[in-house]
Coordinates of C-alpha atoms in Angstrom, one line a residue:
Chain A
X35 CA -99.8 -163.7 25.8
X36 CA -97.5 -163.6 22.8
X37 CA -93.8 -162.8 23.3
X38 CA -92.6 -159.3 22.7
X39 CA -90.8 -160.1 19.4
X40 CA -93.9 -161.5 17.9
X41 CA -96.0 -158.5 18.9
X42 CA -93.4 -156.1 17.5
X43 CA -92.6 -157.8 14.2
X44 CA -95.7 -157.0 12.2
X45 CA -96.2 -153.3 13.2
X46 CA -92.5 -152.6 12.7
X47 CA -92.6 -154.2 9.3
X48 CA -95.6 -152.1 8.2
X49 CA -94.1 -148.9 9.5
X50 CA -90.7 -149.6 8.0
X51 CA -92.4 -150.1 4.6
X52 CA -94.3 -146.9 5.0
X53 CA -91.1 -145.1 6.0
X54 CA -89.3 -146.4 3.0
X55 CA -92.1 -145.2 0.8
X56 CA -92.3 -141.6 2.2
X57 CA -88.5 -141.3 2.2
X58 CA -88.4 -142.4 -1.5
X59 CA -91.1 -139.8 -2.3
X60 CA -89.2 -137.2 -0.3
X61 CA -86.0 -138.0 -2.3
X62 CA -87.7 -137.9 -5.6
X63 CA -90.1 -135.0 -5.4
X64 CA -89.1 -131.4 -5.3
X65 CA -88.1 -128.4 -7.4
X66 CA -86.3 -131.0 -9.5
X67 CA -88.3 -134.2 -9.6
X68 CA -86.7 -137.6 -10.4
X69 CA -88.5 -140.4 -12.0
X70 CA -87.7 -144.0 -11.2
X71 CA -86.6 -144.6 -14.8
X72 CA -83.9 -141.9 -14.4
X73 CA -82.3 -143.9 -11.6
X74 CA -82.0 -146.9 -13.8
X75 CA -80.7 -144.8 -16.8
X76 CA -78.1 -143.1 -14.5
X77 CA -78.2 -139.6 -13.0
X78 CA -76.5 -136.5 -14.3
X79 CA -73.9 -134.8 -12.1
X80 CA -76.3 -132.1 -11.3
X81 CA -79.0 -134.6 -10.4
X82 CA -76.5 -136.5 -8.2
X83 CA -75.6 -133.3 -6.4
X84 CA -79.2 -132.5 -5.7
X85 CA -79.9 -136.0 -4.5
X86 CA -76.8 -136.5 -2.3
X87 CA -76.2 -133.0 -1.0
X88 CA -79.7 -131.7 -0.7
X89 CA -82.4 -134.3 -0.6
X90 CA -80.7 -137.1 1.4
X91 CA -79.5 -134.9 4.3
X92 CA -82.8 -133.2 4.5
X93 CA -84.9 -136.4 4.4
X94 CA -82.7 -138.1 6.9
X95 CA -82.8 -135.1 9.2
X96 CA -86.6 -135.1 9.0
X97 CA -86.7 -138.8 9.9
X98 CA -84.2 -138.5 12.8
X99 CA -85.9 -135.4 14.3
X100 CA -89.4 -136.9 13.9
X101 CA -88.3 -140.1 15.6
X102 CA -86.5 -138.1 18.4
X103 CA -89.5 -135.8 19.1
X104 CA -91.9 -138.7 19.2
X105 CA -89.7 -140.6 21.6
X106 CA -89.3 -137.6 23.9
X107 CA -93.1 -137.3 23.8
X108 CA -93.4 -140.9 24.9
X109 CA -90.9 -140.5 27.7
X110 CA -92.4 -137.3 29.0
X111 CA -95.9 -138.8 28.9
X112 CA -94.6 -141.7 31.0
X113 CA -92.9 -139.3 33.5
X114 CA -96.1 -137.2 33.9
X115 CA -98.3 -140.3 33.6
X116 CA -100.4 -138.3 31.1
X117 CA -100.9 -138.6 27.4
X118 CA -101.0 -134.8 27.0
X119 CA -97.5 -134.1 28.1
X120 CA -95.6 -133.0 25.0
X121 CA -92.5 -130.9 24.8
X122 CA -94.2 -128.1 22.8
X123 CA -97.3 -128.1 24.8
X124 CA -95.7 -127.9 28.2
X125 CA -93.2 -125.2 27.3
X126 CA -90.0 -127.3 27.0
X127 CA -89.6 -126.4 23.4
X128 CA -90.1 -122.7 23.9
X129 CA -87.6 -122.8 26.7
X130 CA -85.1 -124.5 24.4
X131 CA -85.9 -121.9 21.7
X132 CA -85.3 -119.1 24.2
X133 CA -81.9 -120.6 25.0
X134 CA -81.0 -120.8 21.4
X135 CA -82.1 -117.3 20.5
X136 CA -80.3 -116.0 23.5
X137 CA -77.0 -117.3 22.2
X138 CA -77.8 -116.3 18.6
X139 CA -78.5 -112.7 19.6
X140 CA -76.3 -112.0 22.7
X141 CA -73.6 -114.6 21.9
X142 CA -72.7 -112.7 18.8
X143 CA -72.0 -109.6 20.9
X144 CA -69.9 -111.5 23.4
X145 CA -67.9 -114.0 21.3
X146 CA -68.3 -112.5 17.8
X147 CA -68.6 -116.0 16.2
X148 CA -71.4 -118.2 17.5
X149 CA -70.8 -121.9 17.1
X150 CA -73.7 -124.3 16.5
X151 CA -72.7 -126.4 19.6
X152 CA -73.1 -123.3 21.8
X153 CA -76.6 -122.9 20.5
X154 CA -77.3 -126.6 21.2
X155 CA -75.9 -126.5 24.7
X156 CA -78.0 -123.5 25.6
X157 CA -81.1 -125.1 24.2
X158 CA -80.4 -128.3 26.1
X159 CA -79.8 -126.5 29.4
X160 CA -83.0 -124.5 29.1
X161 CA -85.0 -127.6 28.1
X162 CA -83.8 -129.7 31.1
X163 CA -84.3 -126.8 33.4
X164 CA -87.8 -126.2 32.3
X165 CA -88.6 -129.9 32.5
X166 CA -87.3 -130.1 36.0
X167 CA -89.2 -127.0 37.1
X168 CA -92.4 -128.2 35.5
X169 CA -92.1 -131.5 37.3
X170 CA -91.6 -129.8 40.6
X171 CA -94.6 -127.5 40.0
X172 CA -97.0 -130.1 38.7
X173 CA -96.1 -133.2 40.8
X174 CA -96.7 -133.5 44.5
X175 CA -96.1 -136.7 46.4
X176 CA -95.7 -138.7 43.2
X177 CA -99.0 -137.6 41.8
X178 CA -99.2 -135.3 38.8
X179 CA -101.9 -132.7 38.6
X180 CA -102.8 -132.6 34.9
X181 CA -104.5 -129.2 35.0
X182 CA -101.5 -127.7 36.8
X183 CA -99.1 -129.3 34.3
X184 CA -100.9 -127.8 31.3
X185 CA -101.4 -124.4 33.0
X186 CA -97.7 -124.3 34.0
X187 CA -97.0 -125.1 30.3
X188 CA -99.1 -122.2 29.2
X189 CA -97.2 -119.9 31.6
X190 CA -93.8 -121.3 30.4
X191 CA -94.8 -120.8 26.8
X192 CA -95.9 -117.2 27.5
X193 CA -92.7 -116.4 29.6
X194 CA -90.2 -117.9 27.2
X195 CA -92.1 -116.7 24.2
X196 CA -92.0 -113.1 25.5
X197 CA -88.4 -113.3 26.5
X198 CA -87.5 -114.5 23.0
X199 CA -89.5 -111.7 21.4
X200 CA -87.7 -109.3 23.7
X201 CA -84.3 -110.6 22.5
X202 CA -85.5 -110.3 18.9
X203 CA -86.4 -106.6 19.3
X204 CA -82.8 -106.0 20.3
X205 CA -81.4 -108.0 17.4
X206 CA -80.1 -106.6 14.0
X207 CA -81.5 -107.5 10.7
X208 CA -79.4 -110.5 10.0
X209 CA -80.0 -112.0 13.5
X210 CA -83.7 -111.2 13.2
X211 CA -84.0 -113.1 9.9
X212 CA -82.2 -116.1 11.2
X213 CA -84.0 -116.1 14.5
X214 CA -87.5 -115.7 13.0
X215 CA -87.0 -118.3 10.2
X216 CA -85.6 -120.8 12.7
X217 CA -88.3 -120.2 15.3
X218 CA -90.9 -121.3 12.8
X219 CA -89.0 -124.5 12.2
X220 CA -87.2 -125.4 9.1
X221 CA -85.2 -128.4 7.8
X222 CA -83.7 -126.5 4.9
X223 CA -80.0 -126.0 4.2
X224 CA -78.4 -128.3 6.7
X225 CA -75.1 -130.0 6.0
X226 CA -74.2 -133.7 6.3
X227 CA -72.2 -132.6 9.4
X228 CA -75.2 -131.2 11.2
X229 CA -77.3 -134.2 10.2
X230 CA -74.6 -136.5 11.6
X231 CA -74.4 -134.6 14.9
X232 CA -78.1 -134.5 15.4
X233 CA -78.4 -138.2 14.6
X234 CA -75.7 -139.2 17.1
X235 CA -77.3 -137.3 20.0
X236 CA -80.8 -138.4 19.2
X237 CA -79.6 -142.0 18.7
X238 CA -77.7 -142.0 22.1
X239 CA -80.6 -140.4 24.0
X240 CA -83.1 -142.7 22.4
X241 CA -81.1 -145.8 23.3
X242 CA -80.9 -144.4 26.8
X243 CA -84.6 -144.1 26.9
X244 CA -85.1 -147.5 25.4
X245 CA -83.3 -149.0 28.4
X246 CA -86.1 -147.5 30.6
X247 CA -89.1 -149.0 28.8
X248 CA -89.9 -151.4 31.7
X249 CA -89.5 -148.7 34.3
X250 CA -91.8 -146.5 32.2
X251 CA -94.5 -149.2 32.3
X252 CA -94.1 -149.5 36.1
X253 CA -94.0 -145.7 36.5
X254 CA -97.5 -145.5 34.9
X255 CA -98.8 -147.3 38.0
X256 CA -97.4 -144.5 40.3
X257 CA -94.0 -143.6 41.7
X258 CA -94.4 -145.8 44.8
X259 CA -95.6 -148.8 42.8
X260 CA -92.6 -148.5 40.5
X261 CA -90.4 -148.6 43.6
X262 CA -92.3 -151.6 45.0
X263 CA -91.7 -153.3 41.7
X264 CA -88.0 -152.9 42.0
X265 CA -87.2 -149.7 40.0
X266 CA -85.6 -146.7 41.5
X267 CA -88.0 -143.9 40.7
X268 CA -85.6 -141.0 41.5
X269 CA -82.9 -142.2 39.1
X270 CA -85.6 -142.9 36.5
X271 CA -87.0 -139.4 36.7
X272 CA -83.5 -137.8 36.3
X273 CA -82.8 -140.0 33.3
X274 CA -86.1 -139.3 31.6
X275 CA -85.8 -135.5 32.2
X276 CA -82.2 -135.3 31.0
X277 CA -82.5 -137.6 28.0
X278 CA -85.7 -136.1 26.6
X279 CA -84.4 -132.6 27.2
X280 CA -81.3 -133.6 25.2
X281 CA -83.4 -134.7 22.3
X282 CA -85.6 -131.6 22.4
X283 CA -82.6 -129.3 22.9
X284 CA -80.6 -130.7 20.1
X285 CA -83.6 -130.8 17.7
X286 CA -84.7 -127.3 18.6
X287 CA -81.2 -125.8 18.2
X288 CA -80.9 -127.4 14.7
X289 CA -84.3 -127.0 13.2
X290 CA -86.3 -124.8 15.5
X291 CA -89.6 -125.5 17.2
X292 CA -91.6 -128.3 15.7
X293 CA -94.6 -129.1 17.9
X294 CA -97.2 -131.8 18.2
X295 CA -95.1 -134.7 16.8
X296 CA -94.7 -136.0 20.3
X297 CA -98.4 -135.7 21.0
X298 CA -100.0 -137.0 17.8
X299 CA -97.7 -140.0 17.1
X300 CA -97.7 -141.8 20.5
X301 CA -101.4 -141.2 20.8
X302 CA -102.1 -143.0 17.5
X303 CA -99.6 -145.8 18.3
X304 CA -101.3 -146.4 21.7
X305 CA -104.7 -146.7 20.0
X306 CA -103.2 -149.3 17.8
X307 CA -101.0 -151.5 20.1
X308 CA -102.0 -150.4 23.6
X309 CA -99.9 -148.6 26.2
X310 CA -96.9 -151.0 26.7
X311 CA -93.8 -148.9 26.2
X312 CA -91.8 -151.7 24.8
X313 CA -94.1 -151.4 21.8
X314 CA -95.0 -147.7 22.0
X315 CA -91.5 -146.4 22.1
X316 CA -90.0 -148.1 19.0
X317 CA -93.2 -147.8 17.0
X318 CA -93.6 -144.1 17.9
X319 CA -90.0 -143.5 16.7
X320 CA -90.9 -145.0 13.3
X321 CA -94.2 -143.1 13.3
X322 CA -92.6 -139.8 14.1
X323 CA -90.0 -140.3 11.3
X324 CA -92.8 -141.0 8.8
X325 CA -94.9 -138.1 9.9
X326 CA -92.1 -135.5 9.8
X327 CA -90.7 -136.7 6.4
X328 CA -94.2 -136.5 5.0
X329 CA -94.8 -133.1 6.6
X330 CA -91.6 -131.8 5.2
X331 CA -92.5 -133.0 1.8
X332 CA -95.8 -131.1 2.0
X333 CA -94.0 -128.0 3.5
X334 CA -91.8 -128.0 0.4
X335 CA -94.4 -128.7 -2.2
X336 CA -97.7 -127.1 -1.0
X337 CA -96.9 -123.5 -1.9
X338 CA -94.1 -124.2 -4.4
X339 CA -91.8 -122.3 -5.1
X340 CA -92.3 -120.8 -1.7
X341 CA -91.6 -123.0 1.3
X342 CA -93.9 -123.3 4.2
X343 CA -92.0 -123.4 7.6
X344 CA -92.5 -127.0 8.9
X345 CA -93.2 -125.7 12.4
X346 CA -96.1 -123.8 11.1
X347 CA -97.4 -126.7 9.1
X348 CA -97.2 -129.0 12.2
X349 CA -99.0 -126.5 14.3
X350 CA -101.8 -126.1 11.7
X351 CA -102.2 -129.9 11.6
X352 CA -101.5 -130.7 15.3
X353 CA -103.6 -127.9 16.8
X354 CA -106.9 -129.3 15.5
X355 CA -105.8 -132.8 16.4
X356 CA -105.2 -131.7 20.0
X357 CA -108.7 -130.2 20.1
X358 CA -110.1 -133.4 18.8
X359 CA -108.3 -135.3 21.5
X360 CA -109.7 -133.1 24.2
X361 CA -113.2 -133.5 22.7
X362 CA -113.1 -137.3 22.7
X363 CA -111.8 -137.3 26.2
X364 CA -114.7 -135.1 27.2
X365 CA -117.1 -137.5 25.4
X366 CA -115.6 -140.5 27.2
X367 CA -116.0 -138.7 30.6
X368 CA -119.6 -137.8 29.8
X369 CA -120.5 -141.3 28.8
X370 CA -118.8 -142.8 31.9
X371 CA -120.8 -140.4 34.1
X372 CA -124.0 -141.5 32.3
X373 CA -123.1 -145.1 32.8
X374 CA -122.6 -144.6 36.5
X375 CA -126.0 -142.9 36.8
X376 CA -127.8 -145.8 35.2
Chain B
X89 CA -85.2 -177.3 57.4
X90 CA -84.3 -173.8 56.3
X91 CA -84.8 -171.1 58.9
X92 CA -88.0 -169.2 58.4
X93 CA -87.9 -165.8 56.9
X94 CA -88.6 -163.0 59.3
X95 CA -88.9 -159.2 59.6
X96 CA -87.9 -157.4 62.8
X97 CA -88.8 -153.9 63.5
X98 CA -86.7 -152.3 66.3
X99 CA -87.5 -149.0 67.9
X100 CA -88.8 -147.5 64.7
X101 CA -89.5 -143.8 64.5
X102 CA -90.7 -142.0 61.4
X103 CA -90.8 -138.2 61.3
X104 CA -91.9 -136.3 58.2
X105 CA -91.8 -132.5 58.3
X106 CA -91.5 -132.5 62.1
X107 CA -94.6 -134.6 62.5
X108 CA -94.0 -137.8 64.3
X109 CA -95.9 -140.5 62.4
X110 CA -94.5 -143.5 64.3
X111 CA -92.5 -143.8 67.4
X112 CA -91.0 -146.6 69.5
X113 CA -92.5 -149.3 67.2
X114 CA -91.0 -152.7 67.8
X115 CA -92.5 -155.9 66.5
X116 CA -91.6 -159.0 64.6
X117 CA -93.2 -160.8 61.7
X118 CA -92.6 -164.4 60.7
X119 CA -93.2 -166.0 57.4
X120 CA -96.1 -168.5 57.2
X121 CA -98.4 -166.3 59.3
X122 CA -101.0 -163.7 58.6
X123 CA -100.6 -160.4 60.5
X124 CA -103.3 -157.8 60.7
X125 CA -102.3 -154.2 61.5
X126 CA -105.2 -152.4 63.0
X127 CA -105.8 -148.9 64.2
X128 CA -107.8 -145.7 63.7
X129 CA -107.3 -143.4 60.7
X130 CA -103.9 -141.7 61.0
X131 CA -102.7 -144.3 63.6
X132 CA -99.7 -145.0 61.4
X133 CA -100.7 -148.3 59.8
X134 CA -99.9 -147.4 56.2
X135 CA -96.7 -145.6 57.3
X136 CA -95.5 -148.8 59.0
X137 CA -96.4 -150.8 55.9
X138 CA -94.5 -148.3 53.7
X139 CA -91.5 -148.6 56.0
X140 CA -91.6 -152.4 55.7
X141 CA -91.6 -152.1 51.9
X142 CA -88.7 -149.6 52.1
X143 CA -90.7 -146.7 50.5
X144 CA -90.1 -144.2 53.3
X145 CA -87.0 -143.9 55.4
X146 CA -87.1 -144.1 59.2
X147 CA -85.6 -141.3 61.3
X148 CA -84.6 -143.7 64.1
X149 CA -84.5 -147.4 64.7
X150 CA -84.1 -150.2 62.1
X151 CA -85.8 -152.9 60.2
X152 CA -84.1 -156.2 59.8
X153 CA -85.1 -158.4 56.9
X154 CA -83.9 -162.0 57.5
X155 CA -81.5 -160.5 60.1
X156 CA -80.0 -158.0 57.6
X157 CA -80.8 -154.3 57.5
X158 CA -83.4 -153.4 55.0
X159 CA -81.2 -150.7 53.5
X160 CA -78.7 -153.3 52.4
X161 CA -81.2 -154.6 49.8
X162 CA -81.5 -153.1 46.4
X163 CA -85.0 -152.3 45.2
X164 CA -84.8 -154.9 42.5
X165 CA -83.8 -157.6 45.0
X166 CA -86.6 -156.6 47.4
X167 CA -89.1 -156.7 44.6
X168 CA -88.4 -160.4 44.1
X169 CA -89.1 -161.2 47.7
X170 CA -92.1 -159.1 48.5
X171 CA -95.0 -157.6 46.7
X172 CA -97.1 -154.6 47.9
X173 CA -100.7 -153.7 47.2
X174 CA -101.0 -149.9 47.9
X175 CA -104.1 -148.3 49.3
X176 CA -105.0 -146.4 46.2
X177 CA -104.0 -147.1 42.6
X178 CA -103.6 -144.8 39.7
X179 CA -103.4 -145.7 36.0
X180 CA -104.2 -143.1 33.4
X181 CA -103.3 -145.2 30.3
X182 CA -105.5 -148.0 29.0
X183 CA -104.0 -151.5 29.7
X184 CA -105.9 -154.7 29.4
X185 CA -106.1 -156.6 32.6
X186 CA -103.8 -159.2 31.2
X187 CA -101.2 -156.6 30.2
X188 CA -101.4 -155.0 33.7
X189 CA -100.8 -158.4 35.3
X190 CA -97.9 -159.0 33.0
X191 CA -96.2 -155.8 34.4
X192 CA -96.0 -157.6 37.8
X193 CA -95.0 -160.9 36.3
X194 CA -92.0 -159.3 34.5
X195 CA -90.3 -158.3 37.7
X196 CA -89.1 -161.9 37.8
X197 CA -87.1 -163.5 35.0
X198 CA -89.1 -166.5 33.9
X199 CA -89.2 -168.6 30.8
X200 CA -92.0 -167.7 28.4
X201 CA -94.0 -170.8 29.4
X202 CA -93.6 -170.1 33.1
X203 CA -94.6 -166.5 32.5
X204 CA -97.9 -167.4 30.8
X205 CA -98.6 -170.0 33.3
X206 CA -98.1 -167.5 36.1
X207 CA -100.4 -165.0 34.4
X208 CA -103.1 -167.6 33.9
X209 CA -102.8 -168.7 37.5
X210 CA -103.1 -165.3 39.2
X211 CA -105.9 -164.3 36.8
X212 CA -107.7 -167.5 37.8
X213 CA -107.0 -166.9 41.5
X214 CA -108.5 -163.4 41.4
X215 CA -111.5 -164.6 39.4
X216 CA -110.4 -162.4 36.4
X217 CA -110.4 -164.9 33.6
X218 CA -113.6 -163.5 32.0
X219 CA -112.2 -160.0 32.3
X220 CA -108.6 -160.7 31.0
X221 CA -109.0 -158.8 27.8
X222 CA -111.0 -155.9 29.2
X223 CA -109.5 -152.4 29.4
X224 CA -108.6 -151.7 33.0
X225 CA -110.0 -148.2 32.9
X226 CA -113.5 -149.5 32.1
X227 CA -113.6 -151.9 35.1
X228 CA -115.5 -151.2 38.3
X229 CA -113.7 -150.2 41.5
X230 CA -113.7 -153.7 42.9
X231 CA -112.7 -155.3 39.7
X232 CA -109.8 -152.8 39.4
X233 CA -108.7 -153.8 42.9
X234 CA -108.7 -157.4 42.0
X235 CA -106.7 -156.7 38.8
X236 CA -104.1 -154.8 40.9
X237 CA -104.0 -157.7 43.4
X238 CA -103.4 -160.1 40.5
X239 CA -100.5 -157.9 39.3
X240 CA -99.1 -157.9 42.9
X241 CA -99.4 -161.7 43.2
X242 CA -97.7 -162.2 39.8
X243 CA -94.6 -160.5 41.2
X244 CA -94.1 -163.2 43.9
X245 CA -95.8 -166.2 42.3
X246 CA -93.7 -169.3 42.7
X247 CA -92.5 -170.6 39.4
X248 CA -90.2 -173.3 40.6
X249 CA -91.3 -176.6 42.2
X250 CA -91.4 -176.9 46.0
X251 CA -88.1 -175.9 47.6
X252 CA -86.5 -178.3 50.0
X253 CA -87.6 -177.9 53.6
X254 CA -90.0 -175.1 52.9
X255 CA -93.3 -174.4 51.3
X256 CA -93.6 -173.1 47.7
X257 CA -94.0 -169.6 49.0
X258 CA -91.1 -169.7 51.5
X259 CA -89.1 -166.4 51.8
X260 CA -91.9 -164.5 50.1
X261 CA -93.9 -161.7 51.6
X262 CA -97.2 -160.0 50.7
X263 CA -97.9 -156.5 52.1
X264 CA -101.5 -155.4 51.6
X265 CA -103.0 -152.0 52.4
X266 CA -106.7 -152.3 52.8
X267 CA -107.1 -155.0 50.2
X268 CA -110.8 -155.6 51.2
X269 CA -111.8 -152.1 50.5
X270 CA -114.1 -152.1 47.4
X271 CA -114.2 -155.8 47.1
X272 CA -117.5 -157.7 47.4
X273 CA -117.9 -160.2 50.2
X274 CA -117.7 -163.2 47.8
X275 CA -114.2 -162.2 46.6
X276 CA -113.1 -161.2 50.1
X277 CA -113.9 -164.7 51.3
X278 CA -112.4 -166.3 48.2
X279 CA -109.1 -164.5 48.5
X280 CA -109.0 -165.0 52.3
X281 CA -109.2 -168.7 51.7
X282 CA -106.2 -168.5 49.4
X283 CA -104.2 -166.3 51.8
X284 CA -104.7 -169.0 54.5
X285 CA -103.4 -171.7 52.1
X286 CA -100.4 -169.7 51.0
X287 CA -99.5 -168.8 54.5
X288 CA -99.5 -172.5 55.2
X289 CA -97.1 -172.9 52.3
X290 CA -94.6 -170.4 53.8
X291 CA -95.9 -167.0 52.6
X292 CA -95.7 -164.1 55.1
X293 CA -98.7 -161.8 54.9
X294 CA -99.0 -158.5 56.5
X295 CA -102.3 -156.6 55.9
X296 CA -103.7 -153.3 57.1
X297 CA -107.4 -153.8 57.8
X298 CA -110.3 -151.8 59.2
X299 CA -112.8 -154.6 59.5
X300 CA -112.0 -156.0 63.0
X301 CA -114.4 -158.9 62.6
X302 CA -112.7 -160.0 59.4
X303 CA -109.3 -159.7 61.0
X304 CA -110.6 -161.9 63.9
X305 CA -111.4 -164.7 61.5
X306 CA -108.4 -164.4 59.2
X307 CA -105.3 -163.2 61.1
X308 CA -102.9 -165.3 63.2
X309 CA -101.6 -162.3 65.0
X310 CA -102.7 -158.7 65.4
X311 CA -100.8 -155.4 65.8
X312 CA -102.9 -152.6 67.2
X313 CA -101.5 -149.1 66.6
X314 CA -102.7 -146.0 68.3
X315 CA -101.3 -142.5 67.7
X316 CA -98.1 -143.9 66.1
X317 CA -97.3 -146.3 68.9
X318 CA -97.9 -150.0 69.4
X319 CA -101.0 -150.3 71.6
X320 CA -101.1 -154.1 71.7
X321 CA -99.6 -157.0 69.9
X322 CA -100.2 -160.7 70.0
X323 CA -102.5 -163.6 69.1
X324 CA -105.9 -162.6 67.9
X325 CA -107.5 -163.7 71.2
X326 CA -105.1 -161.5 73.2
X327 CA -105.5 -158.3 71.1
X328 CA -109.1 -158.4 70.0
X329 CA -110.7 -158.1 73.4
X330 CA -113.5 -155.8 74.5
X331 CA -111.3 -153.5 76.5
X332 CA -108.5 -153.1 73.9
X333 CA -110.9 -152.5 71.0
X334 CA -112.9 -150.0 73.1
X335 CA -109.8 -148.1 74.0
X336 CA -107.6 -148.3 70.9
X337 CA -110.3 -148.0 68.3
X338 CA -112.9 -146.0 70.4
X339 CA -115.6 -148.3 69.0
X340 CA -118.6 -149.7 70.6
X341 CA -118.2 -153.4 70.4
X342 CA -119.2 -156.7 71.9
X343 CA -116.7 -159.6 71.8
X344 CA -117.5 -163.2 72.5
X345 CA -115.8 -166.5 71.9
X346 CA -116.6 -168.7 68.9
X347 CA -116.5 -172.1 70.4
X348 CA -116.2 -173.7 66.9
X349 CA -113.0 -171.9 65.8
X350 CA -111.6 -170.7 69.2
X351 CA -111.4 -167.2 67.7
X352 CA -113.1 -164.1 69.1
X353 CA -116.4 -163.0 67.5
X354 CA -116.5 -159.3 67.2
X355 CA -119.8 -157.4 66.9
X356 CA -119.5 -153.7 66.4
X357 CA -122.6 -152.1 67.8
X358 CA -124.5 -149.0 66.9
X359 CA -126.2 -147.2 69.7
X360 CA -128.4 -144.3 69.0

C-alpha cells in the first residue's frame, strides 16, 4: 500500500494542470477575447480593466464556489453514507435560497437597506436547519434510509420552492428581477470584495472538513463503528452539518442555486481513485473548481451576447447525469441478483 | 510481571425507553482468556457487549476497565486498547479489501513499514491475500465478514516487539458479536486456533455466540444471560451442563464429557 502523498501527487498534478488550462481559457475568452500574443505585447488600459476587474474575480469565484460545493457534497455523502446526498437534491440549497429571498423581499421592508451579510446569514441558518431536519427524518439508530432521504429532499424542495415563489409574488419589480435572476444562479457582476468574503468562508469551512477526512472514512462503516474506532460520532455529525451548511449558505447567498456539482464531481472522483476521503475530498475540490469554471465559460459563450444562467446550465447537464447514475445503479442491482440466482 | 488487564462489570442496568435490557449484571473478564456470552435472542448479549465497548450508557452500575471507570477513557484511547466486531456491517461505498483493512490500521500511529506489515499480517490471518484488491461490495457474505474481522484485528495488532512481563497482545481486548455467523467451518476453525494463540499471548477475547457446541470447545469461561440477567457464570464445565442449557436456552440437548479434552460435548437434539 503506497503512502498517501504518493497516491495524491499524480491526480493532484493532473487536475491542477487542467484547472490552470480552463482558468486561462476563462480569462481569455469572452465578449472581448485576448490572444496570448497580446499578453506579451502588453495590454491596453481597457483590456487590463476587463481582465482584472471582470474576468479574474468571476473566474476565481467560479473556482472557489465549484470547489466548495463539491466538498460539501462529499461531506454530506459521508454523513448520509450515500453517494446520492447532494445539497441541491436533498433540498438544502432551496432552503438556503428561501432564506436569502426572505431577506431580500421582507428585509427591504423592515430595514430599508439589505446588507449582503444578512442574506448570507439567513441562507446559512436555513441550510443548517434543513440539514439537521433531514438527518433527523432520514436517519434512525445510525442507519440512513436512502429512499426516505430522497423523498424528504423532494418535500423540502417543494416546500421551500413554494415559499420562495410566494415571497416573489409579494415583491416589487426590482426585487422580482434580482430574486429571479439570482435564483437561477449567476456568477456575473461580483466585486473583488464579495469574491474575497466567499473565499474566506469556503476556505475555512473546507479546512474544517479536511480535518474530518479520517472520521468520514470511519463513518462510512456506520455510526457505531466510527465510535469503536475512536471517533466521536455526535461531534462529527454537528461539524459536518454546520460546515457544509456554511459552504452552501454562503455560495447560495452570493451566486444563487447551482446544483449537481456536489453530485457529479465526487462520483467521478470515486470512480477514479476509490472512496478514501483523504483522496476524494481534495480531488473533488479541484474537480469542482474545474467543472464550474468550464460551465461558466459555456454559460457566457453559448448564446452570446445573451448569458445563460449557470444554475440552469448545471441543471441541464446534471439532471441527465443523475438519471444515468440511477440507471447504472439499477443495472448493477439487476446483475447482482442474476449472479445470486446462478 | 505487570498486572493483567481486566474488565469488571458491577450491578449494571441498562434501560432504553423504559425497557429494561439488562439488570443486576455483575461479572469480571480477565485478559488472556476467551469468554463466551450465551443466551437466547433478546437476552441482552449484544447490549452487554455494547456497554463494554462504551457505545451505550448504563442507567445504573458501573464498568471498570483496569480498575478505572470506563467513562474516564476517551473514545480514541479506548480504540487503541480494544477492537469491536459488530453483529452487522454496512458499507455503501466501494472500498478494496486492503483499503478497508487500512481504515482499522490507521487508528494506531505506526510507521509506514509497520503499517504495511500489519495489513499484510491481518490479511494473511483472515485468509484474504487472494482477495486483497477485490471490491468489498462484490464479496460474498462470509468474505465480507472476514474482511471486517481483518479491519478489526488491524486496530489492535501488535506492532512493537514483546513487552516485558506480558504477551505481545497484553492489555488488548477483542469484542466479537457473532463472528461465526456467515463464516464457513474452515474459517471458523482457522480463526478459532488463532484466537486461542492470541489469548495465550495476553489478548482478552469476549465473544457473543449462539453455537453452544463451538463455545464448549473454544471458550475458557461462559456467561449465560437470560432475560437481561446473569443466569450462570463460570468455567465451561460449570455452565454448559444439561440442566442449565435446558433451562436458560430452552433447547433440547444432550451433554457428555469429552475424555480427551476434558471439555463438555454438547449435542443439540431435534425431536419431532
